[in-house]
Amino acid sequence: MDKIKLLQSRRRALMDAGKGIRKDIEAVIDSESFVELSTFSFSKSEFYDDDAQGEGVVTGFATVNGYPFYVVAQNAAVLSGGIGKANSKKIVKCLESAEKNHTPVIYFLSSLGVRYGEGVSALEGISELILTVARLKGSIEQYLVVNGEVYGQIAMLAGLCDFNFFIDKKSVLAANSPLVIGAADNLNLKKEQVGAASALKNAQLATFAVKDLAEVKAKITAVCDLISERVSDCEELNVSLPALNKSASAEELLKVFDKDSVIELGSSYVPEVKCVLGRIGGIAVAASIFDAKGGVKLDAQIVRKLKDFAEFVCCRDIPYVTFVNTLGIKESVSVNDSLVLKELGEYINMLDCMTSPRISVISGKAIGLGYTVFASKSMGYDFTYAFANAQVALFDSVQGAEIEFEKVKKIDKSKMASRYSSENADPINAAHDGYIDDVIEPAFVRQYLIASLQMAIN
């Protein structure tokens, strides 16, 4: 028997079974950089009466614009990308290597669920896989590409990875089959109406909605550049932004960042707050920007987005800037009977765990809890600045104070009107008490941030 020819024959069979997924891998990694691992793993499926070539998953390591990655790619052409015990073991083996070498992972997922013929053995395998992915969270970056249809328990990975990519007209993610989900609600829905990025706004899973795999590669490279090179050269240090004097909208505040450096996460959901990575004066930063005219009123979804972002920032030790424009928690029965307070508690816990510099810029309103959580010195912010036209107060208006104290008969409403007038909400009053480091002209906020960041990181 000619072992060389046999090897060549076996390899051809593997390449034929996985040519589609290997093409997808090549679209993201550097050319000819992929080194496959556990290539000839395969088992026989008694239920499907078919071989699971390569266990239906391609694993290995490669580079993306020179950055090293481990790669896990589910092959939908083999048993519909089904997850089984051996399949999960192969993935776990790859992830253990990633953990040992402290190297990020890219997942390409396309799977219709577990391999039913394996019964509980498949569940044991996927349990080990999910636990391993959870263990890596916070220690190495995990990027997940929803590379087709992803149904069942494997969808759990999207809840554990740092960055999830949904590809336009291709990605569908659901905890169960979309048909089952639609039928349970007596709805006739297309799969995209159940699990596309646009259908998962409340789930907050689509970190990036992209057009194709080329955009996936570009986003991964941009994030890696930021995380690996915390300080880079920047020639435009002394730039003023006069438009901010007229409007402190999110659109204008984004101009505080170095040109072409902004990476927005989760732009397809919770538009009231923007979570971005970028550079200010060449220094890598993370920033939250409240984006609503008149100030954002918080609910559980808004705080959840902030909390998840803060967790990533905390784990990566990136300086954190918050542009504050919020009036606290929304006055609503449904919001009151929600997870908003628990989410806020967890967000505060994330803030307390941060060791990186934290800067608060009150760009609009910091009212009540909006000030307490997002601007208070006692909350641990290293620097707190306020725009000259910002508002800092216990209540948003005289009327708000009157409603709060309407049952208190001894309250002098004329004194209350004076205390909570718009003039008294002038941030200079908080600065007098030492709670705000400086009240600044909005146009010069970039210079203040650069100086503060340089001081903090040194």
CSV table of C-alpha atoms in Angstrom, one decimal:
chain,number,residue,atom,x,y,z
A,1,MET,CA,0.0,0.0,0.0
A,2,ASP,CA,1.4,3.4,-1.0
A,3,LYS,CA,0.9,5.5,2.1
A,4,ILE,CA,1.8,8.7,0.3
A,5,LYS,CA,-1.0,8.2,-2.2
A,6,LEU,CA,-3.4,7.1,0.5
A,7,LEU,CA,-2.6,10.3,2.4
A,8,GLN,CA,-3.2,12.4,-0.7
A,9,SER,CA,-6.5,10.6,-1.3
A,10,ARG,CA,-7.6,11.2,2.3
A,11,ARG,CA,-6.6,14.9,2.2
A,12,ARG,CA,-8.5,15.4,-1.1
A,13,ALA,CA,-11.6,14.0,0.5
A,14,LEU,CA,-11.2,16.4,3.5
A,15,MET,CA,-10.6,19.4,1.2
A,16,ASP,CA,-13.6,18.6,-0.9
A,17,ALA,CA,-15.8,18.3,2.2
A,18,GLY,CA,-14.5,21.6,3.6
A,19,LYS,CA,-13.8,23.7,0.6
A,20,GLY,CA,-16.6,26.1,1.3
A,21,ILE,CA,-15.6,26.8,4.9
A,22,ARG,CA,-11.9,27.0,4.0
A,23,LYS,CA,-12.7,29.6,1.4
A,24,ASP,CA,-14.5,31.7,4.2
A,25,ILE,CA,-11.5,31.3,6.5
A,26,GLU,CA,-9.1,32.5,3.7
A,27,ALA,CA,-11.3,35.6,3.2
A,28,VAL,CA,-10.5,36.7,6.8
A,29,ILE,CA,-6.9,35.5,7.5
A,30,ASP,CA,-3.7,36.4,5.8
A,31,SER,CA,-3.0,34.4,2.6
A,32,GLU,CA,-1.3,31.0,3.2
A,33,SER,CA,-1.0,31.6,7.0
A,34,PHE,CA,-3.4,28.9,8.1
A,35,VAL,CA,-2.0,25.8,9.8
A,36,GLU,CA,-4.7,23.2,10.4
A,37,LEU,CA,-4.9,21.2,13.6
A,38,SER,CA,-6.5,17.8,14.2
A,39,THR,CA,-7.0,17.5,10.4
A,40,PHE,CA,-7.9,13.9,10.3
A,41,SER,CA,-10.3,13.7,13.2
A,42,PHE,CA,-13.5,12.0,12.1
A,43,SER,CA,-16.1,9.6,13.3
A,44,LYS,CA,-19.0,7.5,12.0
A,45,SER,CA,-22.5,8.8,12.6
A,46,GLU,CA,-24.8,5.8,13.1
A,47,PHE,CA,-27.9,8.1,13.0
A,48,TYR,CA,-27.0,9.7,9.7
A,49,ASP,CA,-25.1,6.8,8.2
A,50,ASP,CA,-22.3,9.1,7.1
A,51,ASP,CA,-18.7,10.0,8.0
A,52,ALA,CA,-18.2,13.3,9.9
A,53,GLN,CA,-15.2,14.4,7.9
A,54,GLY,CA,-12.9,16.4,10.2
A,55,GLU,CA,-15.7,16.1,12.7
A,56,GLY,CA,-17.5,18.8,10.7
A,57,VAL,CA,-15.2,21.5,12.1
A,58,VAL,CA,-11.9,23.0,10.9
A,59,THR,CA,-9.5,24.2,13.5
A,60,GLY,CA,-6.0,25.7,13.4
A,61,PHE,CA,-4.1,28.9,13.7
A,62,ALA,CA,-3.3,31.8,11.4
A,63,THR,CA,-2.7,35.5,11.3
A,64,VAL,CA,-4.9,38.4,10.4
A,65,ASN,CA,-2.9,41.4,9.2
A,66,GLY,CA,0.0,39.9,11.2
A,67,TYR,CA,-1.9,39.3,14.4
A,68,PRO,CA,-2.0,35.6,15.6
A,69,PHE,CA,-5.3,33.9,16.0
A,70,TYR,CA,-6.7,30.4,16.6
A,71,VAL,CA,-9.5,29.5,14.3
A,72,VAL,CA,-12.6,27.4,14.9
A,73,ALA,CA,-14.8,27.0,11.8
A,74,GLN,CA,-18.0,24.9,11.8
A,75,ASN,CA,-18.4,23.2,8.4
A,76,ALA,CA,-22.1,23.3,7.5
A,77,ALA,CA,-21.4,20.9,4.6
A,78,VAL,CA,-20.8,18.0,7.0
A,79,LEU,CA,-23.9,16.8,8.9
A,80,SER,CA,-25.3,20.4,8.7
A,81,GLY,CA,-22.6,21.6,11.0
A,82,GLY,CA,-24.1,19.4,13.7
A,83,ILE,CA,-22.5,19.6,17.2
A,84,GLY,CA,-21.5,16.2,18.7
A,85,LYS,CA,-19.2,14.9,21.4
A,86,ALA,CA,-16.1,14.4,19.2
A,87,ASN,CA,-16.8,17.7,17.4
A,88,SER,CA,-16.9,19.6,20.7
A,89,LYS,CA,-13.7,17.8,21.9
A,90,LYS,CA,-11.9,19.0,18.8
A,91,ILE,CA,-12.9,22.5,19.4
A,92,VAL,CA,-12.1,22.4,23.1
A,93,LYS,CA,-8.6,21.1,22.2
A,94,CYS,CA,-8.0,24.1,20.0
A,95,LEU,CA,-9.3,26.5,22.6
A,96,GLU,CA,-7.0,25.0,25.2
A,97,SER,CA,-4.1,25.8,23.0
A,98,ALA,CA,-5.4,29.3,22.6
A,99,GLU,CA,-5.6,29.7,26.3
A,100,LYS,CA,-2.2,28.3,26.9
A,101,ASN,CA,-0.6,30.6,24.3
A,102,HIS,CA,-2.9,33.6,25.3
A,103,THR,CA,-4.0,34.0,21.7
A,104,PRO,CA,-7.4,35.3,20.5
A,105,VAL,CA,-9.9,33.1,18.8
A,106,ILE,CA,-12.1,33.6,15.7
A,107,TYR,CA,-15.2,31.4,15.4
A,108,PHE,CA,-17.0,30.8,12.2
A,109,LEU,CA,-20.4,29.3,13.2
A,110,SER,CA,-22.9,27.6,10.9
A,111,SER,CA,-24.8,24.8,12.5
A,112,LEU,CA,-28.4,23.5,12.7
A,113,GLY,CA,-27.9,22.2,16.2
A,114,VAL,CA,-26.8,19.1,18.0
A,115,ARG,CA,-26.3,15.7,16.3
A,116,TYR,CA,-29.5,14.0,17.4
A,117,GLY,CA,-28.2,10.5,17.0
A,118,GLU,CA,-25.7,11.0,19.8
A,119,GLY,CA,-28.3,11.7,22.5
A,120,VAL,CA,-26.9,12.8,25.8
A,121,SER,CA,-23.3,12.3,24.6
A,122,ALA,CA,-23.8,15.3,22.4
A,123,LEU,CA,-25.1,17.3,25.3
A,124,GLU,CA,-22.0,16.4,27.4
A,125,GLY,CA,-19.8,17.6,24.5
A,126,ILE,CA,-21.5,20.9,24.1
A,127,SER,CA,-21.5,21.5,27.8
A,128,GLU,CA,-17.7,21.1,27.9
A,129,LEU,CA,-17.4,23.5,24.9
A,130,ILE,CA,-19.7,26.2,26.4
A,131,LEU,CA,-17.8,26.1,29.7
A,132,THR,CA,-14.5,26.4,28.0
A,133,VAL,CA,-15.6,29.4,26.0
A,134,ALA,CA,-16.9,30.9,29.2
A,135,ARG,CA,-13.6,30.3,30.9
A,136,LEU,CA,-11.8,32.2,28.2
A,137,LYS,CA,-14.1,35.3,28.5
A,138,GLY,CA,-12.1,38.2,29.8
A,139,SER,CA,-8.7,36.6,29.4
A,140,ILE,CA,-8.4,36.4,25.6
A,141,GLU,CA,-10.5,38.2,22.9
A,142,GLN,CA,-13.1,36.0,21.2
A,143,TYR,CA,-14.6,37.0,17.8
A,144,LEU,CA,-17.6,35.2,16.5
A,145,VAL,CA,-18.8,35.3,12.9
A,146,VAL,CA,-22.4,34.1,12.4
A,147,ASN,CA,-21.4,32.5,9.1
A,148,GLY,CA,-24.9,31.2,8.1
A,149,GLU,CA,-27.7,29.7,10.2
A,150,VAL,CA,-26.9,29.0,13.8
A,151,TYR,CA,-29.6,27.3,15.9
A,152,GLY,CA,-29.8,25.6,19.2
A,153,GLN,CA,-27.3,25.5,22.1
A,154,ILE,CA,-24.3,26.5,20.0
A,155,ALA,CA,-25.9,29.9,19.8
A,156,MET,CA,-24.9,30.3,23.5
A,157,LEU,CA,-21.4,31.2,22.2
A,158,ALA,CA,-22.8,34.5,21.0
A,159,GLY,CA,-23.6,35.4,24.5
A,160,LEU,CA,-20.0,34.7,25.6
A,161,CYS,CA,-17.9,36.2,22.9
A,162,ASP,CA,-16.5,39.8,22.9
A,163,PHE,CA,-17.5,40.6,19.3
A,164,ASN,CA,-20.2,39.1,17.2
A,165,PHE,CA,-20.4,39.7,13.5
A,166,PHE,CA,-23.7,39.4,11.6
A,167,ILE,CA,-23.3,39.3,7.8
A,168,ASP,CA,-26.0,41.0,5.8
A,169,LYS,CA,-28.4,38.5,4.1
A,170,LYS,CA,-26.5,35.6,5.5
A,171,SER,CA,-26.4,35.5,9.3
A,172,VAL,CA,-29.3,34.0,11.4
A,173,LEU,CA,-29.0,33.2,15.1
A,174,ALA,CA,-31.6,31.6,17.2
A,175,ALA,CA,-31.8,29.5,20.4
A,176,ASN,CA,-34.3,27.2,18.7
A,177,SER,CA,-35.3,26.6,15.1
A,178,PRO,CA,-37.0,29.8,13.7
A,179,LEU,CA,-39.9,27.6,12.5
A,180,VAL,CA,-40.4,26.3,16.1
A,181,ILE,CA,-40.2,29.8,17.5
A,182,GLY,CA,-42.6,31.2,15.0
A,183,ALA,CA,-45.1,28.3,15.5
A,184,ALA,CA,-45.0,28.7,19.3
A,185,ASP,CA,-46.1,32.3,18.9
A,186,ASN,CA,-48.6,31.4,16.2
A,187,LEU,CA,-46.7,33.5,13.7
A,188,ASN,CA,-45.6,32.6,10.2
A,189,LEU,CA,-42.1,34.2,10.2
A,190,LYS,CA,-39.2,34.0,7.9
A,191,LYS,CA,-35.9,33.0,9.5
A,192,GLU,CA,-34.5,36.5,9.1
A,193,GLN,CA,-37.4,37.9,11.0
A,194,VAL,CA,-36.4,35.7,14.0
A,195,GLY,CA,-32.6,35.7,14.0
A,196,ALA,CA,-31.1,38.4,11.8
A,197,ALA,CA,-29.3,41.3,13.4
A,198,SER,CA,-32.3,43.6,12.8
A,199,ALA,CA,-34.5,41.1,14.7
A,200,LEU,CA,-32.3,40.8,17.7
A,201,LYS,CA,-32.2,44.4,19.0
A,202,ASN,CA,-33.4,43.4,22.5
A,203,ALA,CA,-30.9,40.5,22.6
A,204,GLN,CA,-28.0,43.0,22.1
A,205,LEU,CA,-25.9,40.3,20.3
A,206,ALA,CA,-24.9,42.0,17.0
A,207,THR,CA,-21.7,43.9,17.9
A,208,PHE,CA,-21.1,44.5,14.2
A,209,ALA,CA,-23.6,44.2,11.3
A,210,VAL,CA,-21.3,43.9,8.3
A,211,LYS,CA,-21.7,43.4,4.5
A,212,ASP,CA,-19.2,40.6,4.0
A,213,LEU,CA,-16.1,38.8,5.3
A,214,ALA,CA,-13.8,41.5,4.0
A,215,GLU,CA,-15.5,43.9,6.5
A,216,VAL,CA,-15.1,41.3,9.2
A,217,LYS,CA,-11.3,41.3,8.6
A,218,ALA,CA,-11.2,45.1,8.6
A,219,LYS,CA,-13.0,45.3,11.9
A,220,ILE,CA,-10.9,42.6,13.6
A,221,THR,CA,-7.7,44.4,12.4
A,222,ALA,CA,-8.9,47.8,13.7
A,223,VAL,CA,-9.7,46.3,17.2
A,224,CYS,CA,-6.4,44.5,17.3
A,225,ASP,CA,-4.5,47.7,16.4
A,226,LEU,CA,-6.2,49.5,19.2
A,227,ILE,CA,-5.7,46.8,21.9
A,228,SER,CA,-2.1,46.0,21.0
A,229,GLU,CA,-0.8,49.5,20.4
A,230,ARG,CA,-2.2,51.6,23.3
A,231,VAL,CA,-0.3,54.8,22.3
A,232,SER,CA,0.5,55.9,18.7
A,233,ASP,CA,1.7,59.0,17.1
A,234,CYS,CA,-0.7,61.9,16.6
A,235,GLU,CA,0.1,65.1,15.0
A,236,GLU,CA,-3.2,66.9,15.5
A,237,LEU,CA,-3.0,67.5,19.3
A,238,ASN,CA,-4.1,71.1,19.5
A,239,VAL,CA,-7.4,70.9,17.6
A,240,SER,CA,-10.5,72.8,18.7
A,241,LEU,CA,-14.1,71.9,17.8
A,242,PRO,CA,-16.1,75.1,17.7
A,243,ALA,CA,-19.3,73.3,16.6
A,244,LEU,CA,-19.5,71.7,20.1
A,245,ASN,CA,-20.2,75.2,21.5
A,246,LYS,CA,-23.5,75.1,19.6
A,247,SER,CA,-24.4,71.4,19.8
A,248,ALA,CA,-23.0,68.6,22.0
A,249,SER,CA,-24.7,65.9,19.9
A,250,ALA,CA,-23.1,62.5,19.6
A,251,GLU,CA,-22.2,63.3,16.0
A,252,GLU,CA,-20.2,66.3,17.1
A,253,LEU,CA,-18.7,64.5,20.2
A,254,LEU,CA,-17.3,61.8,18.0
A,255,LYS,CA,-15.1,64.4,16.4
A,256,VAL,CA,-13.2,64.5,19.7
A,257,PHE,CA,-11.5,61.3,18.5
A,258,ASP,CA,-8.6,61.1,16.2
A,259,LYS,CA,-9.6,61.0,12.5
A,260,ASP,CA,-10.8,57.5,11.3
A,261,SER,CA,-10.1,55.9,14.7
A,262,VAL,CA,-13.7,55.3,15.9
A,263,ILE,CA,-15.0,51.8,16.1
A,264,GLU,CA,-18.7,51.7,17.3
A,265,LEU,CA,-19.9,48.6,19.0
A,266,GLY,CA,-23.6,47.6,18.9
A,267,SER,CA,-24.7,50.4,16.6
A,268,SER,CA,-27.8,48.4,15.5
A,269,TYR,CA,-29.4,48.4,19.0
A,270,VAL,CA,-30.1,50.8,21.9
A,271,PRO,CA,-29.3,54.1,19.9
A,272,GLU,CA,-29.7,56.2,23.1
A,273,VAL,CA,-26.1,55.4,24.0
A,274,LYS,CA,-23.1,54.9,21.7
A,275,CYS,CA,-20.2,52.6,22.9
A,276,VAL,CA,-17.0,53.2,20.9
A,277,LEU,CA,-13.4,52.3,20.8
A,278,GLY,CA,-11.0,54.9,19.4
A,279,ARG,CA,-8.0,57.1,20.0
A,280,ILE,CA,-7.8,60.6,21.5
A,281,GLY,CA,-4.4,62.2,20.9
A,282,GLY,CA,-3.0,58.8,19.8
A,283,ILE,CA,-4.1,57.2,23.1
A,284,ALA,CA,-6.5,54.2,22.9
A,285,VAL,CA,-9.7,54.8,24.8
A,286,ALA,CA,-13.2,53.4,25.3
A,287,ALA,CA,-16.1,55.8,25.5
A,288,SER,CA,-19.8,55.9,26.2
A,289,ILE,CA,-21.8,58.7,24.7
A,290,PHE,CA,-25.4,59.5,25.7
A,291,ASP,CA,-27.3,60.5,22.6
A,292,ALA,CA,-30.7,62.0,23.1
A,293,LYS,CA,-31.9,65.6,22.8
A,294,GLY,CA,-32.8,66.8,26.3
A,295,GLY,CA,-31.1,63.9,28.0
A,296,VAL,CA,-31.4,60.1,28.1
A,297,LYS,CA,-33.8,58.4,30.5
A,298,LEU,CA,-32.4,55.0,31.5
A,299,ASP,CA,-34.0,51.7,31.2
A,300,ALA,CA,-32.7,48.1,31.6
A,301,GLN,CA,-31.7,47.8,27.9
A,302,ILE,CA,-29.7,51.0,28.0
A,303,VAL,CA,-27.9,50.1,31.2
A,304,ARG,CA,-27.3,46.5,29.9
A,305,LYS,CA,-25.5,47.9,26.9
A,306,LEU,CA,-23.3,50.1,29.1
A,307,LYS,CA,-22.6,47.3,31.5
A,308,ASP,CA,-21.5,44.8,28.9
A,309,PHE,CA,-19.2,47.5,27.4
A,310,ALA,CA,-17.8,48.4,30.8
A,311,GLU,CA,-17.0,44.7,31.4
A,312,PHE,CA,-14.9,44.5,28.2
A,313,VAL,CA,-13.2,47.8,29.1
A,314,CYS,CA,-12.4,46.5,32.6
A,315,CYS,CA,-10.9,43.2,31.3
A,316,ARG,CA,-8.8,45.0,28.8
A,317,ASP,CA,-7.7,47.8,31.1
A,318,ILE,CA,-8.5,50.6,28.6
A,319,PRO,CA,-9.0,54.2,29.7
A,320,TYR,CA,-12.8,54.9,29.9
A,321,VAL,CA,-14.4,58.2,29.0
A,322,THR,CA,-18.1,58.9,29.6
A,323,PHE,CA,-19.9,61.8,27.9
A,324,VAL,CA,-22.8,62.4,30.2
A,325,ASN,CA,-26.3,63.5,29.2
A,326,THR,CA,-28.8,61.7,31.3
A,327,LEU,CA,-31.7,62.4,33.7
A,328,GLY,CA,-31.5,59.1,35.6
A,329,ILE,CA,-34.1,56.3,35.4
A,330,LYS,CA,-37.1,56.7,33.2
A,331,GLU,CA,-40.4,57.3,35.1
A,332,SER,CA,-42.4,54.3,33.9
A,333,VAL,CA,-44.3,51.4,35.5
A,334,SER,CA,-42.7,48.9,33.1
A,335,VAL,CA,-39.2,50.3,33.7
A,336,ASN,CA,-39.7,50.2,37.5
A,337,ASP,CA,-40.8,46.6,37.2
A,338,SER,CA,-37.7,45.6,35.2
A,339,LEU,CA,-34.1,44.7,35.7
A,340,VAL,CA,-32.9,48.3,35.5
A,341,LEU,CA,-31.8,48.5,39.2
A,342,LYS,CA,-30.0,45.1,39.0
A,343,GLU,CA,-28.3,46.1,35.8
A,344,LEU,CA,-27.2,49.5,37.3
A,345,GLY,CA,-25.8,47.6,40.3
A,346,GLU,CA,-23.8,45.4,38.1
A,347,TYR,CA,-22.6,48.4,36.0
A,348,ILE,CA,-21.4,50.1,39.2
A,349,ASN,CA,-19.6,46.9,40.2
A,350,MET,CA,-17.8,47.0,36.8
A,351,LEU,CA,-16.8,50.6,37.4
A,352,ASP,CA,-15.4,49.7,40.9
A,353,CYS,CA,-13.4,46.8,39.4
A,354,MET,CA,-11.7,49.1,36.8
A,355,THR,CA,-8.0,49.9,37.3
A,356,SER,CA,-7.7,52.0,34.1
A,357,PRO,CA,-8.2,55.8,34.2
A,358,ARG,CA,-11.8,57.0,34.2
A,359,ILE,CA,-12.9,60.4,32.9
A,360,SER,CA,-16.4,61.9,33.0
A,361,VAL,CA,-17.4,64.8,30.7
A,362,ILE,CA,-20.8,66.3,31.5
A,363,SER,CA,-21.8,67.3,27.9
A,364,GLY,CA,-25.5,67.8,28.6
A,365,LYS,CA,-27.4,67.0,31.7
A,366,ALA,CA,-26.3,65.1,34.8
A,367,ILE,CA,-29.4,65.0,36.8
A,368,GLY,CA,-29.9,63.0,40.0
A,369,LEU,CA,-28.8,59.4,39.5
A,370,GLY,CA,-27.4,60.5,36.2
A,371,TYR,CA,-24.8,62.5,38.1
A,372,THR,CA,-24.3,59.9,40.9
A,373,VAL,CA,-23.4,57.0,38.6
A,374,PHE,CA,-21.8,58.7,35.6
A,375,ALA,CA,-20.0,61.8,37.0
A,376,SER,CA,-19.7,61.7,40.8
A,377,LYS,CA,-16.2,62.0,42.2
A,378,SER,CA,-17.2,59.5,44.9
A,379,MET,CA,-17.9,57.0,42.1
A,380,GLY,CA,-14.2,57.0,41.4
A,381,TYR,CA,-13.8,59.2,38.3
A,382,ASP,CA,-10.2,60.4,38.1
A,383,PHE,CA,-11.2,63.6,36.2
A,384,THR,CA,-14.7,65.2,35.9
A,385,TYR,CA,-15.3,68.1,33.5
A,386,ALA,CA,-18.5,69.9,32.6
A,387,PHE,CA,-19.3,71.9,29.5
A,388,ALA,CA,-20.2,75.5,30.4
A,389,ASN,CA,-23.7,75.0,29.1
A,390,ALA,CA,-24.3,71.7,30.9
A,391,GLN,CA,-26.7,71.2,33.8
A,392,VAL,CA,-25.9,69.5,37.1
A,393,ALA,CA,-28.7,69.2,39.6
A,394,LEU,CA,-30.7,67.0,41.9
A,395,PHE,CA,-33.9,67.5,39.7
A,396,ASP,CA,-34.3,68.4,36.1
A,397,SER,CA,-36.7,71.3,36.8
A,398,VAL,CA,-38.6,73.2,39.5
A,399,GLN,CA,-41.7,71.2,38.5
A,400,GLY,CA,-39.8,67.9,39.0
A,401,ALA,CA,-38.8,69.0,42.5
A,402,GLU,CA,-42.4,70.1,43.3
A,403,ILE,CA,-43.7,66.7,42.2
A,404,GLU,CA,-41.1,64.9,44.4
A,405,PHE,CA,-42.0,66.9,47.5
A,406,GLU,CA,-45.7,67.5,46.9
A,407,LYS,CA,-46.7,65.7,50.1
A,408,VAL,CA,-44.2,67.7,52.3
A,409,LYS,CA,-46.3,70.6,53.6
A,410,LYS,CA,-43.5,72.6,55.1
A,411,ILE,CA,-41.6,73.0,51.9
A,412,ASP,CA,-41.3,76.6,50.8
A,413,LYS,CA,-42.1,76.4,47.1
A,414,SER,CA,-40.5,79.8,46.4
A,415,LYS,CA,-37.2,78.7,47.9
A,416,MET,CA,-37.5,75.5,46.0
A,417,ALA,CA,-38.0,77.4,42.8
A,418,SER,CA,-34.9,79.3,43.5
A,419,ARG,CA,-32.9,76.2,44.4
A,420,TYR,CA,-33.8,74.2,41.3
A,421,SER,CA,-34.0,77.0,38.7
A,422,SER,CA,-31.9,76.5,35.6
A,423,GLU,CA,-29.4,79.1,36.9
A,424,ASN,CA,-28.7,77.0,39.9
A,425,ALA,CA,-28.1,74.0,37.7
A,426,ASP,CA,-25.1,75.8,36.4
A,427,PRO,CA,-22.1,73.4,36.8
A,428,ILE,CA,-20.0,76.1,38.3
A,429,ASN,CA,-21.9,75.5,41.6
A,430,ALA,CA,-20.7,71.9,41.7
A,431,ALA,CA,-17.2,73.1,40.8
A,432,HIS,CA,-17.3,75.5,43.8
A,433,ASP,CA,-17.6,72.5,46.0
A,434,GLY,CA,-14.7,70.7,44.3
A,435,TYR,CA,-17.0,68.0,42.7
A,436,ILE,CA,-16.0,69.1,39.2
A,437,ASP,CA,-12.4,69.6,38.2
A,438,ASP,CA,-13.1,72.3,35.6
A,439,VAL,CA,-16.0,73.9,33.7
A,440,ILE,CA,-14.8,74.2,30.2
A,441,GLU,CA,-15.7,75.7,26.8
A,442,PRO,CA,-16.9,72.7,24.8
A,443,ALA,CA,-14.7,73.6,21.8
A,444,PHE,CA,-11.6,72.7,23.8
A,445,VAL,CA,-12.6,69.4,25.3
A,446,ARG,CA,-10.2,67.4,23.2
A,447,GLN,CA,-7.2,69.2,24.7
A,448,TYR,CA,-8.5,68.6,28.2
A,449,LEU,CA,-9.0,64.9,27.5
A,450,ILE,CA,-5.5,64.5,25.9
A,451,ALA,CA,-3.8,66.2,28.8
A,452,SER,CA,-5.8,64.1,31.3
A,453,LEU,CA,-5.1,60.9,29.5
A,454,GLN,CA,-1.4,61.6,29.2
A,455,MET,CA,-1.2,62.3,32.9
A,456,ALA,CA,-3.2,59.2,33.8
A,457,ILE,CA,-1.3,56.7,31.7
A,458,ASN,CA,2.0,58.1,32.8
